[in-house]
PDB file of C-alpha atoms in Angstrom:
ATOM      1  CA  MET A  29     -74.793 190.453 -79.249  1.00  0.00           C
ATOM      2  CA  GLU A  30     -75.397 186.792 -80.066  1.00  0.00           C
ATOM      3  CA  ASN A  31     -72.943 187.179 -82.956  1.00  0.00           C
ATOM      4  CA  CYS A  32     -70.208 188.110 -80.444  1.00  0.00           C
ATOM      5  CA  PHE A  33     -70.782 184.898 -78.491  1.00  0.00           C
ATOM      6  CA  VAL A  34     -70.776 182.831 -81.667  1.00  0.00           C
ATOM      7  CA  LEU A  35     -67.557 184.502 -82.807  1.00  0.00           C
ATOM      8  CA  GLY A  36     -65.973 183.896 -79.388  1.00  0.00           C
ATOM      9  CA  ARG A  37     -66.850 180.193 -79.546  1.00  0.00           C
ATOM     10  CA  LYS A  38     -65.418 179.899 -83.046  1.00  0.00           C
ATOM     11  CA  ILE A  39     -62.183 181.589 -81.970  1.00  0.00           C
ATOM     12  CA  GLU A  40     -61.902 179.233 -78.979  1.00  0.00           C
ATOM     13  CA  ARG A  41     -62.406 176.241 -81.272  1.00  0.00           C
ATOM     14  CA  LEU A  42     -59.640 177.509 -83.574  1.00  0.00           C
ATOM     15  CA  ILE A  43     -57.347 177.948 -80.561  1.00  0.00           C
ATOM     16  CA  LYS A  44     -58.071 174.384 -79.359  1.00  0.00           C
ATOM     17  CA  GLU A  45     -57.279 173.072 -82.822  1.00  0.00           C
ATOM     18  CA  GLY A  46     -53.981 174.948 -82.671  1.00  0.00           C
ATOM     19  CA  ARG A  47     -54.580 177.079 -85.750  1.00  0.00           C
ATOM     20  CA  LEU A  48     -54.026 180.389 -83.902  1.00  0.00           C
ATOM     21  CA  LYS A  49     -50.794 179.520 -81.990  1.00  0.00           C
ATOM     22  CA  LYS A  50     -48.765 182.109 -83.802  1.00  0.00           C
ATOM     23  CA  PHE A  51     -51.236 184.845 -82.763  1.00  0.00           C
ATOM     24  CA  ILE A  52     -51.319 183.932 -79.049  1.00  0.00           C
ATOM     25  CA  ALA A  53     -48.542 185.528 -76.988  1.00  0.00           C
ATOM     26  CA  GLY A  54     -47.452 184.595 -73.496  1.00  0.00           C
ATOM     27  CA  LYS A  55     -49.230 181.747 -71.715  1.00  0.00           C
ATOM     28  CA  GLN A  56     -50.192 178.572 -73.380  1.00  0.00           C
ATOM     29  CA  TYR A  57     -53.876 177.986 -73.953  1.00  0.00           C
ATOM     30  CA  GLU A  58     -55.504 176.477 -70.859  1.00  0.00           C
ATOM     31  CA  GLY A  59     -58.873 175.467 -72.272  1.00  0.00           C
ATOM     32  CA  SER A  60     -61.989 177.526 -72.544  1.00  0.00           C
ATOM     33  CA  SER A  61     -61.328 181.222 -72.037  1.00  0.00           C
ATOM     34  CA  ASP A  62     -64.591 181.577 -70.097  1.00  0.00           C
ATOM     35  CA  ARG A  63     -63.459 178.940 -67.586  1.00  0.00           C
ATOM     36  CA  ARG A  64     -60.030 180.535 -67.342  1.00  0.00           C
ATOM     37  CA  ARG A  65     -61.556 183.972 -66.711  1.00  0.00           C
ATOM     38  CA  ARG A  66     -63.764 182.582 -63.986  1.00  0.00           C
ATOM     39  CA  ARG A  67     -60.751 180.911 -62.356  1.00  0.00           C
ATOM     40  CA  GLU A  68     -58.790 184.123 -62.513  1.00  0.00           C
ATOM     41  CA  GLY A  69     -61.727 186.130 -61.160  1.00  0.00           C
ATOM     42  CA  GLU A  70     -62.255 188.230 -64.279  1.00  0.00           C
ATOM     43  CA  ASP A  71     -65.689 189.672 -64.783  1.00  0.00           C
ATOM     44  CA  THR A  72     -67.368 189.072 -68.127  1.00  0.00           C
ATOM     45  CA  ARG A  73     -70.450 190.774 -69.458  1.00  0.00           C
ATOM     46  CA  ARG A  74     -72.272 187.499 -69.691  1.00  0.00           C
ATOM     47  CA  GLY A  75     -71.309 186.675 -66.100  1.00  0.00           C
ATOM     48  CA  ARG A  76     -72.397 190.079 -64.827  1.00  0.00           C
ATOM     49  CA  TYR A  77     -75.692 189.686 -66.661  1.00  0.00           C
ATOM     50  CA  SER A  78     -76.382 186.198 -65.335  1.00  0.00           C
ATOM     51  CA  ARG A  79     -75.556 187.275 -61.786  1.00  0.00           C
ATOM     52  CA  SER A  80     -77.746 190.356 -62.078  1.00  0.00           C
ATOM     53  CA  VAL A  81     -80.668 188.302 -63.356  1.00  0.00           C
ATOM     54  CA  LEU A  82     -80.490 186.100 -60.296  1.00  0.00           C
ATOM     55  CA  SER A  83     -80.220 188.990 -57.865  1.00  0.00           C
ATOM     56  CA  ILE A  84     -83.054 191.100 -56.546  1.00  0.00           C
ATOM     57  CA  SER A  85     -82.308 194.759 -56.331  1.00  0.00           C
ATOM     58  CA  ASP A  86     -84.198 197.418 -54.438  1.00  0.00           C
ATOM     59  CA  TRP A  87     -86.714 199.081 -56.693  1.00  0.00           C
ATOM     60  CA  ALA A  88     -89.005 201.850 -55.653  1.00  0.00           C
ATOM     61  CA  ARG A  89     -92.215 202.479 -57.533  1.00  0.00           C
ATOM     62  CA  PRO A  90     -92.152 205.951 -59.037  1.00  0.00           C
ATOM     63  CA  THR A  91     -94.258 208.301 -56.991  1.00  0.00           C
ATOM     64  CA  ARG A  92     -97.207 209.984 -58.595  1.00  0.00           C
ATOM     65  CA  PRO A  93     -98.823 213.143 -57.352  1.00  0.00           C
ATOM     66  CA  ALA A  94    -102.047 212.704 -55.413  1.00  0.00           C
ATOM     67  CA  ILE A  95    -105.177 213.919 -57.176  1.00  0.00           C
ATOM     68  CA  THR A  96    -107.283 215.788 -54.661  1.00  0.00           C
ATOM     69  CA  PHE A  97    -110.018 218.389 -54.742  1.00  0.00           C
ATOM     70  CA  SER A  98    -110.569 221.177 -52.281  1.00  0.00           C
ATOM     71  CA  ASP A  99    -113.508 223.529 -51.714  1.00  0.00           C
ATOM     72  CA  ALA A 100    -111.751 226.059 -53.939  1.00  0.00           C
ATOM     73  CA  ASP A 101    -112.148 223.683 -56.881  1.00  0.00           C
ATOM     74  CA  PHE A 102    -115.933 223.828 -56.517  1.00  0.00           C
ATOM     75  CA  GLU A 103    -116.285 227.610 -56.484  1.00  0.00           C
ATOM     76  CA  GLY A 104    -118.871 228.637 -59.054  1.00  0.00           C
ATOM     77  CA  VAL A 105    -119.877 225.030 -59.740  1.00  0.00           C
ATOM     78  CA  SER A 106    -123.240 223.703 -58.674  1.00  0.00           C
ATOM     79  CA  PRO A 107    -123.401 219.974 -57.943  1.00  0.00           C
ATOM     80  CA  HIS A 108    -125.170 217.883 -60.558  1.00  0.00           C
ATOM     81  CA  GLU A 109    -127.098 215.597 -58.264  1.00  0.00           C
ATOM     82  CA  ASP A 110    -130.179 215.921 -60.439  1.00  0.00           C
ATOM     83  CA  ASP A 111    -128.495 214.969 -63.735  1.00  0.00           C
ATOM     84  CA  PRO A 112    -130.356 212.157 -65.487  1.00  0.00           C
ATOM     85  CA  ILE A 113    -128.903 208.664 -65.501  1.00  0.00           C
ATOM     86  CA  VAL A 114    -129.045 207.229 -69.007  1.00  0.00           C
ATOM     87  CA  VAL A 115    -128.001 203.604 -69.556  1.00  0.00           C
ATOM     88  CA  SER A 116    -128.321 200.808 -72.093  1.00  0.00           C
ATOM     89  CA  ALA A 117    -130.286 197.616 -71.535  1.00  0.00           C
ATOM     90  CA  ILE A 118    -130.894 194.401 -73.422  1.00  0.00           C
ATOM     91  CA  VAL A 119    -134.610 193.885 -73.995  1.00  0.00           C
ATOM     92  CA  MET A 120    -135.741 190.718 -75.782  1.00  0.00           C
ATOM     93  CA  GLY A 121    -132.220 190.348 -77.231  1.00  0.00           C
ATOM     94  CA  TYR A 122    -132.070 193.922 -78.543  1.00  0.00           C
ATOM     95  CA  ASN A 123    -129.473 196.367 -77.228  1.00  0.00           C
ATOM     96  CA  VAL A 124    -131.650 199.346 -76.338  1.00  0.00           C
ATOM     97  CA  LYS A 125    -129.858 202.647 -75.842  1.00  0.00           C
ATOM     98  CA  ARG A 126    -131.160 205.827 -74.209  1.00  0.00           C
ATOM     99  CA  VAL A 127    -132.823 204.122 -71.225  1.00  0.00           C
ATOM    100  CA  LEU A 128    -133.589 206.851 -68.688  1.00  0.00           C
ATOM    101  CA  VAL A 129    -133.493 205.801 -65.045  1.00  0.00           C
ATOM    102  CA  ASP A 130    -136.071 208.059 -63.383  1.00  0.00           C
ATOM    103  CA  GLN A 131    -136.670 207.334 -59.719  1.00  0.00           C
ATOM    104  CA  GLY A 132    -139.597 209.744 -59.734  1.00  0.00           C
ATOM    105  CA  SER A 133    -141.556 207.677 -62.255  1.00  0.00           C
ATOM    106  CA  SER A 134    -144.272 205.375 -60.951  1.00  0.00           C
ATOM    107  CA  GLU A 135    -144.277 203.246 -64.121  1.00  0.00           C
ATOM    108  CA  ASP A 136    -141.740 201.604 -66.414  1.00  0.00           C
ATOM    109  CA  ILE A 137    -142.514 203.086 -69.809  1.00  0.00           C
ATOM    110  CA  MET A 138    -141.518 201.917 -73.263  1.00  0.00           C
ATOM    111  CA  PHE A 139    -142.154 204.390 -76.030  1.00  0.00           C
ATOM    112  CA  TRP A 140    -143.971 203.156 -79.131  1.00  0.00           C
ATOM    113  CA  GLU A 141    -141.042 203.908 -81.454  1.00  0.00           C
ATOM    114  CA  ALA A 142    -138.783 201.554 -79.453  1.00  0.00           C
ATOM    115  CA  PHE A 143    -141.523 198.901 -79.279  1.00  0.00           C
ATOM    116  CA  VAL A 144    -141.936 198.925 -83.067  1.00  0.00           C
ATOM    117  CA  GLY A 145    -138.156 199.081 -83.605  1.00  0.00           C
ATOM    118  CA  MET A 146    -137.688 195.847 -81.645  1.00  0.00           C
ATOM    119  CA  LYS A 147    -140.307 194.134 -83.828  1.00  0.00           C
ATOM    120  CA  ILE A 148    -142.283 192.958 -80.811  1.00  0.00           C
ATOM    121  CA  LEU A 149    -145.619 191.499 -81.825  1.00  0.00           C
ATOM    122  CA  THR A 150    -148.555 193.720 -80.898  1.00  0.00           C
ATOM    123  CA  ASP A 151    -150.284 190.510 -79.766  1.00  0.00           C
ATOM    124  CA  LEU A 152    -148.040 190.662 -76.676  1.00  0.00           C
ATOM    125  CA  LEU A 153    -149.691 193.936 -75.606  1.00  0.00           C
ATOM    126  CA  MET A 154    -152.238 193.507 -72.849  1.00  0.00           C
ATOM    127  CA  PRO A 155    -155.026 196.105 -72.639  1.00  0.00           C
ATOM    128  CA  TYR A 156    -154.571 199.034 -70.279  1.00  0.00           C
ATOM    129  CA  ALA A 157    -157.555 201.230 -69.502  1.00  0.00           C
ATOM    130  CA  GLY A 158    -155.873 204.157 -67.741  1.00  0.00           C
ATOM    131  CA  THR A 159    -154.129 207.253 -69.019  1.00  0.00           C
ATOM    132  CA  LEU A 160    -150.854 208.772 -67.918  1.00  0.00           C
ATOM    133  CA  VAL A 161    -150.777 212.295 -66.599  1.00  0.00           C
ATOM    134  CA  GLY A 162    -147.512 214.242 -66.539  1.00  0.00           C
ATOM    135  CA  PHE A 163    -146.468 216.996 -64.152  1.00  0.00           C
ATOM    136  CA  ALA A 164    -147.655 219.628 -66.621  1.00  0.00           C
ATOM    137  CA  GLY A 165    -151.094 218.008 -66.718  1.00  0.00           C
ATOM    138  CA  ASP A 166    -150.695 216.564 -70.216  1.00  0.00           C
ATOM    139  CA  GLN A 167    -152.346 213.184 -70.764  1.00  0.00           C
ATOM    140  CA  VAL A 168    -150.979 210.269 -72.779  1.00  0.00           C
ATOM    141  CA  THR A 169    -153.031 207.244 -73.725  1.00  0.00           C
ATOM    142  CA  ALA A 170    -151.285 203.919 -73.285  1.00  0.00           C
ATOM    143  CA  ARG A 171    -151.326 201.331 -76.061  1.00  0.00           C
ATOM    144  CA  GLY A 172    -151.130 198.562 -73.461  1.00  0.00           C
ATOM    145  CA  TYR A 173    -148.604 196.833 -71.258  1.00  0.00           C
ATOM    146  CA  THR A 174    -146.271 193.889 -71.769  1.00  0.00           C
ATOM    147  CA  ASP A 175    -143.866 191.864 -69.640  1.00  0.00           C
ATOM    148  CA  LEU A 176    -140.401 191.610 -71.225  1.00  0.00           C
ATOM    149  CA  GLU A 177    -137.111 190.077 -70.108  1.00  0.00           C
ATOM    150  CA  THR A 178    -134.683 192.965 -69.548  1.00  0.00           C
ATOM    151  CA  THR A 179    -130.983 192.717 -68.752  1.00  0.00           C
ATOM    152  CA  PHE A 180    -129.120 195.511 -67.013  1.00  0.00           C
ATOM    153  CA  GLY A 181    -125.383 195.763 -66.413  1.00  0.00           C
ATOM    154  CA  LYS A 182    -122.116 194.736 -68.025  1.00  0.00           C
ATOM    155  CA  PRO A 183    -121.160 191.127 -68.888  1.00  0.00           C
ATOM    156  CA  ASP A 184    -119.196 190.678 -65.653  1.00  0.00           C
ATOM    157  CA  ASN A 185    -122.106 191.962 -63.534  1.00  0.00           C
ATOM    158  CA  MET A 186    -125.492 191.465 -65.228  1.00  0.00           C
ATOM    159  CA  LYS A 187    -128.994 191.080 -63.862  1.00  0.00           C
ATOM    160  CA  THR A 188    -131.960 189.894 -65.923  1.00  0.00           C
ATOM    161  CA  ILE A 189    -135.457 190.608 -64.661  1.00  0.00           C
ATOM    162  CA  THR A 190    -138.956 190.636 -66.081  1.00  0.00           C
ATOM    163  CA  VAL A 191    -140.149 194.217 -66.395  1.00  0.00           C
ATOM    164  CA  ARG A 192    -143.769 195.221 -66.973  1.00  0.00           C
ATOM    165  CA  TYR A 193    -143.597 198.062 -69.492  1.00  0.00           C
ATOM    166  CA  LEU A 194    -146.443 200.423 -70.168  1.00  0.00           C
ATOM    167  CA  VAL A 195    -146.226 201.123 -73.911  1.00  0.00           C
ATOM    168  CA  VAL A 196    -147.175 204.680 -74.848  1.00  0.00           C
ATOM    169  CA  ASN A 197    -147.307 206.517 -78.145  1.00  0.00           C
ATOM    170  CA  ALA A 198    -145.575 209.765 -77.235  1.00  0.00           C
ATOM    171  CA  GLN A 199    -142.539 211.681 -78.431  1.00  0.00           C
ATOM    172  CA  SER A 200    -139.421 211.265 -76.314  1.00  0.00           C
ATOM    173  CA  SER A 201    -135.678 211.476 -76.709  1.00  0.00           C
ATOM    174  CA  TYR A 202    -135.482 208.216 -74.716  1.00  0.00           C
ATOM    175  CA  SER A 203    -136.438 204.683 -75.729  1.00  0.00           C
ATOM    176  CA  ILE A 204    -137.430 203.482 -72.270  1.00  0.00           C
ATOM    177  CA  LEU A 205    -138.108 205.179 -68.960  1.00  0.00           C
ATOM    178  CA  VAL A 206    -137.398 202.933 -65.958  1.00  0.00           C
ATOM    179  CA  GLY A 207    -138.751 204.068 -62.595  1.00  0.00           C
TER     180      GLY A 207
END
C-alpha cells in the first residue's frame, strides 16, 4: 500500500513539472491532487482511514456462555474434601517437592531420605527421646529434630518461617509432612 502512495507522489511531481500535460484531459492542474480532492469533497482511502482512526465506534465484547454447574452434574460423584494437599516448599535453599499438608498431624515431619538429599549436616539434629506412633499402632523412632527456614508460596506471595522438623527414618512417598 505504501508503494501506491509513493507512486501517487511521483505522478504528482511529474504533473507539477509539466511532463504529463499531454496525458491530462480537461481541467488544468490545480496543485496537489489530495488537496483538490479535499476541496471538492471527494473521499480518499487515506482520508477515510485517518478519520476512522480518530473516531470511536461502538464495540460490544463478544458474549461467552456462562459456565455453571447444577446438582445434575454431581450425580454419581462424591466430593473430594479429603483429598491430600501436596505442595512444594523451599527448605534451606532446596526446592522440596511432595510436601504433604496434613492437618491431622501433630508434628512437622521430614523423612530421612529428604534430609540426606538436602545435604543437611547431621550436627544440626538435636536429640529427641520419644517415638512416633501411627494410627495403626506402628512405631517409628526419630533421628532427632532440627529448626529449618522454610518458604511456602509463589514468588508474588511467599512466607518464610522457621519450622521445627522431626526427622524420621521411615518409608514415605512424601518428602515432608507438615501438620
